[in-house]
Amino acid sequence: MYAVRRWSVRHAHGMEIFYQAFERVVVALHPLWRRIGYDRLEKPVAAVEKVVKGFLFDCQMCGQCALSSTGMSCSMNCPKTLRNGPCGGVRPNGHCEVKPDMRCVWVEAFEGSERMVEGKKAIRIVQIAVDRRLQGRSSWLKVARDKSQPIEVVKS
Ligand code: SF4
């Protein structure tokens, strides 16, 4: 919902603190998720994620969440689905050229990131393009899997 997602951006700092704690728990529980089976967990976890993040951020379930890097403003709400914005079409009032009644998702992202600690830096990191094969999948489980994997050091 538009009003709620704007509220989430205004409270980006609190969201950042909550998400960091939540992520630590999700990653720490990796052994449990693996025992249950990530494939078995995918559908129920994605369903919960869709409801929670749909309400707070108008999440589009892209499967590779970037909220903590975009000031808690979901870039998938950009009509051009820009992963690195804004485009050149932001109106003088900060609204979107495609949807003039809506504030530019990326203007919101930069404002939200200014309220964050890690987010302030993260928004300056260029995001990779959206992998459409992950559409509808749980980003929470992706983070649990990705962040629990030991980093492989390639010796030259
Ligand atoms: S103005 Fe903002 S929300 Fe609209 S298309 Fe451009 S980047 Fe996306």
CSV table of C-alpha atoms and ligand atoms in Angstrom, one decimal:
chain,number,residue,atom,x,y,z
A,1,MET,CA,0.0,0.0,0.0
A,2,TYR,CA,1.5,3.4,-1.1
A,3,ALA,CA,0.9,5.2,2.3
A,4,VAL,CA,2.4,2.3,4.2
A,5,ARG,CA,5.5,2.0,2.0
A,6,ARG,CA,6.1,5.7,2.4
A,7,TRP,CA,5.8,5.2,6.2
A,8,SER,CA,8.5,2.4,5.9
A,9,VAL,CA,10.9,4.7,4.1
A,10,ARG,CA,10.3,7.5,6.7
A,11,HIS,CA,11.2,4.8,9.4
A,12,ALA,CA,14.1,3.3,7.4
A,13,HIS,CA,16.5,3.5,10.3
A,14,GLY,CA,14.2,1.4,12.6
A,15,MET,CA,13.5,-1.0,9.7
A,16,GLU,CA,17.3,-1.3,9.2
A,17,ILE,CA,17.9,-2.2,12.9
A,18,PHE,CA,15.0,-4.7,12.9
A,19,TYR,CA,16.1,-6.3,9.6
A,20,GLN,CA,19.7,-6.7,10.7
A,21,ALA,CA,18.6,-8.6,13.8
A,22,PHE,CA,16.1,-10.6,11.8
A,23,GLU,CA,18.8,-11.6,9.3
A,24,ARG,CA,21.2,-12.7,12.0
A,25,VAL,CA,18.6,-15.1,13.3
A,26,VAL,CA,17.6,-16.4,9.9
A,27,VAL,CA,21.3,-17.0,8.9
A,28,ALA,CA,22.1,-18.6,12.3
A,29,LEU,CA,19.2,-21.1,11.8
A,30,HIS,CA,20.7,-22.3,8.5
A,31,PRO,CA,21.4,-25.8,9.9
A,32,LEU,CA,17.7,-26.1,10.8
A,33,TRP,CA,16.5,-24.9,7.4
A,34,ARG,CA,18.9,-27.3,5.7
A,35,ARG,CA,17.6,-30.2,7.9
A,36,ILE,CA,14.0,-29.3,7.0
A,37,GLY,CA,15.0,-28.8,3.4
A,38,TYR,CA,15.1,-25.4,1.6
A,39,ASP,CA,12.9,-26.7,-1.2
A,40,ARG,CA,10.2,-27.8,1.3
A,41,LEU,CA,10.4,-24.4,3.1
A,42,GLU,CA,10.2,-22.3,-0.1
A,43,LYS,CA,6.5,-22.2,-0.6
A,44,PRO,CA,5.3,-21.5,3.0
A,45,VAL,CA,8.2,-19.0,3.7
A,46,ALA,CA,7.6,-17.2,0.4
A,47,ALA,CA,3.9,-16.9,1.2
A,48,VAL,CA,4.6,-15.3,4.6
A,49,GLU,CA,7.2,-13.0,3.1
A,50,LYS,CA,4.8,-11.9,0.4
A,51,VAL,CA,2.2,-10.9,3.0
A,52,VAL,CA,4.6,-9.1,5.4
A,53,LYS,CA,6.7,-7.3,2.8
A,54,GLY,CA,3.8,-6.7,0.5
A,55,PHE,CA,2.1,-4.7,3.3
A,56,LEU,CA,5.2,-2.8,4.4
A,57,PHE,CA,7.0,-2.2,1.1
A,58,ASP,CA,4.6,-3.2,-1.8
A,59,CYS,CA,7.1,-6.0,-2.3
A,60,GLN,CA,6.9,-7.6,-5.8
A,61,MET,CA,8.7,-10.8,-4.7
A,62,CYS,CA,11.6,-10.4,-7.1
A,63,GLY,CA,13.5,-13.0,-5.1
A,64,GLN,CA,16.6,-10.9,-4.7
A,65,CYS,CA,15.6,-8.3,-2.2
A,66,ALA,CA,17.5,-5.0,-2.2
A,67,LEU,CA,15.5,-3.0,0.4
A,68,SER,CA,18.4,-2.5,2.7
A,69,SER,CA,20.4,-1.1,-0.2
A,70,THR,CA,17.6,1.2,-1.4
A,71,GLY,CA,16.5,3.1,1.7
A,72,MET,CA,13.7,0.6,2.4
A,73,SER,CA,12.0,1.7,-0.9
A,74,CYS,CA,11.3,-1.3,-3.1
A,75,SER,CA,12.8,-0.5,-6.6
A,76,MET,CA,10.5,-3.0,-8.2
A,77,ASN,CA,7.7,-0.4,-7.7
A,78,CYS,CA,9.5,1.8,-10.3
A,79,PRO,CA,7.4,1.6,-13.5
A,80,LYS,CA,10.7,1.1,-15.4
A,81,THR,CA,11.8,-1.4,-12.7
A,82,LEU,CA,15.2,0.3,-12.6
A,83,ARG,CA,17.6,-1.5,-10.3
A,84,ASN,CA,19.8,1.6,-10.2
A,85,GLY,CA,17.9,4.9,-10.4
A,86,PRO,CA,16.6,7.4,-10.6
A,87,CYS,CA,15.9,7.9,-14.3
A,88,GLY,CA,16.0,11.3,-15.9
A,89,GLY,CA,12.3,11.7,-15.7
A,90,VAL,CA,11.9,12.7,-12.1
A,91,ARG,CA,9.6,15.7,-12.0
A,92,PRO,CA,10.5,18.9,-10.1
A,93,ASN,CA,8.1,17.8,-7.3
A,94,GLY,CA,10.0,14.5,-6.9
A,95,HIS,CA,7.2,12.6,-8.6
A,96,CYS,CA,7.5,10.0,-11.3
A,97,GLU,CA,7.1,10.9,-15.0
A,98,VAL,CA,5.3,7.6,-15.7
A,99,LYS,CA,3.1,7.7,-12.6
A,100,PRO,CA,2.7,11.5,-11.8
A,101,ASP,CA,0.7,10.8,-8.6
A,102,MET,CA,3.5,8.7,-7.2
A,103,ARG,CA,6.7,10.0,-5.7
A,104,CYS,CA,9.7,8.6,-7.5
A,105,VAL,CA,10.7,5.3,-6.0
A,106,TRP,CA,14.3,6.3,-6.2
A,107,VAL,CA,13.9,9.7,-4.7
A,108,GLU,CA,12.3,7.9,-1.8
A,109,ALA,CA,15.2,5.4,-1.8
A,110,PHE,CA,17.8,8.1,-1.4
A,111,GLU,CA,15.8,9.9,1.3
A,112,GLY,CA,15.4,6.6,3.2
A,113,SER,CA,19.1,5.7,2.9
A,114,GLU,CA,20.0,9.1,4.5
A,115,ARG,CA,18.2,7.8,7.6
A,116,MET,CA,20.1,4.6,7.7
A,117,VAL,CA,23.6,3.6,8.9
A,118,GLU,CA,24.7,0.9,6.5
A,119,GLY,CA,22.0,1.9,3.9
A,120,LYS,CA,23.7,5.3,3.4
A,121,LYS,CA,26.7,3.5,1.9
A,122,ALA,CA,24.8,0.6,0.3
A,123,ILE,CA,22.8,2.8,-2.0
A,124,ARG,CA,26.0,3.9,-3.7
A,125,ILE,CA,26.8,0.3,-4.7
A,126,VAL,CA,25.6,-0.5,-8.2
A,127,GLN,CA,23.0,-3.3,-8.1
A,128,ILE,CA,23.2,-6.2,-10.5
A,129,ALA,CA,20.3,-6.7,-12.9
A,130,VAL,CA,17.2,-8.5,-11.7
A,131,ASP,CA,17.3,-12.3,-12.3
A,132,ARG,CA,13.8,-13.0,-13.4
A,133,ARG,CA,14.2,-16.7,-12.7
A,134,LEU,CA,13.9,-15.9,-9.0
A,135,GLN,CA,10.6,-14.2,-9.3
A,136,GLY,CA,8.2,-15.3,-6.6
A,137,ARG,CA,10.9,-17.0,-4.5
A,138,SER,CA,11.8,-16.2,-0.9
A,139,SER,CA,14.6,-13.6,-0.5
A,140,TRP,CA,14.8,-14.6,3.2
A,141,LEU,CA,15.8,-18.1,2.4
A,142,LYS,CA,18.2,-16.9,-0.3
A,143,VAL,CA,19.9,-14.7,2.3
A,144,ALA,CA,20.0,-17.6,4.8
A,145,ARG,CA,21.6,-19.9,2.1
A,146,ASP,CA,24.0,-17.3,0.6
A,147,LYS,CA,25.2,-15.8,3.9
A,148,SER,CA,25.7,-19.2,5.6
A,149,GLN,CA,28.0,-20.4,2.8
A,150,PRO,CA,31.7,-20.2,3.7
A,151,ILE,CA,33.4,-17.6,1.4
A,152,GLU,CA,35.6,-19.4,-1.1
A,153,VAL,CA,39.1,-17.8,-1.4
A,154,VAL,CA,40.5,-18.5,-4.9
A,155,LYS,CA,44.3,-18.7,-4.6
A,156,SER,CA,46.0,-17.3,-7.8
B,1,SF4,S1,10.8,8.7,-12.1
B,1,SF4,FE1,11.6,7.3,-10.5
B,1,SF4,S2,9.9,5.8,-10.2
B,1,SF4,FE2,9.5,6.9,-12.1
B,1,SF4,S3,10.4,5.7,-13.8
B,1,SF4,FE3,12.0,7.2,-13.2
B,1,SF4,S4,13.2,6.2,-11.6
B,1,SF4,FE4,11.3,5.0,-11.8
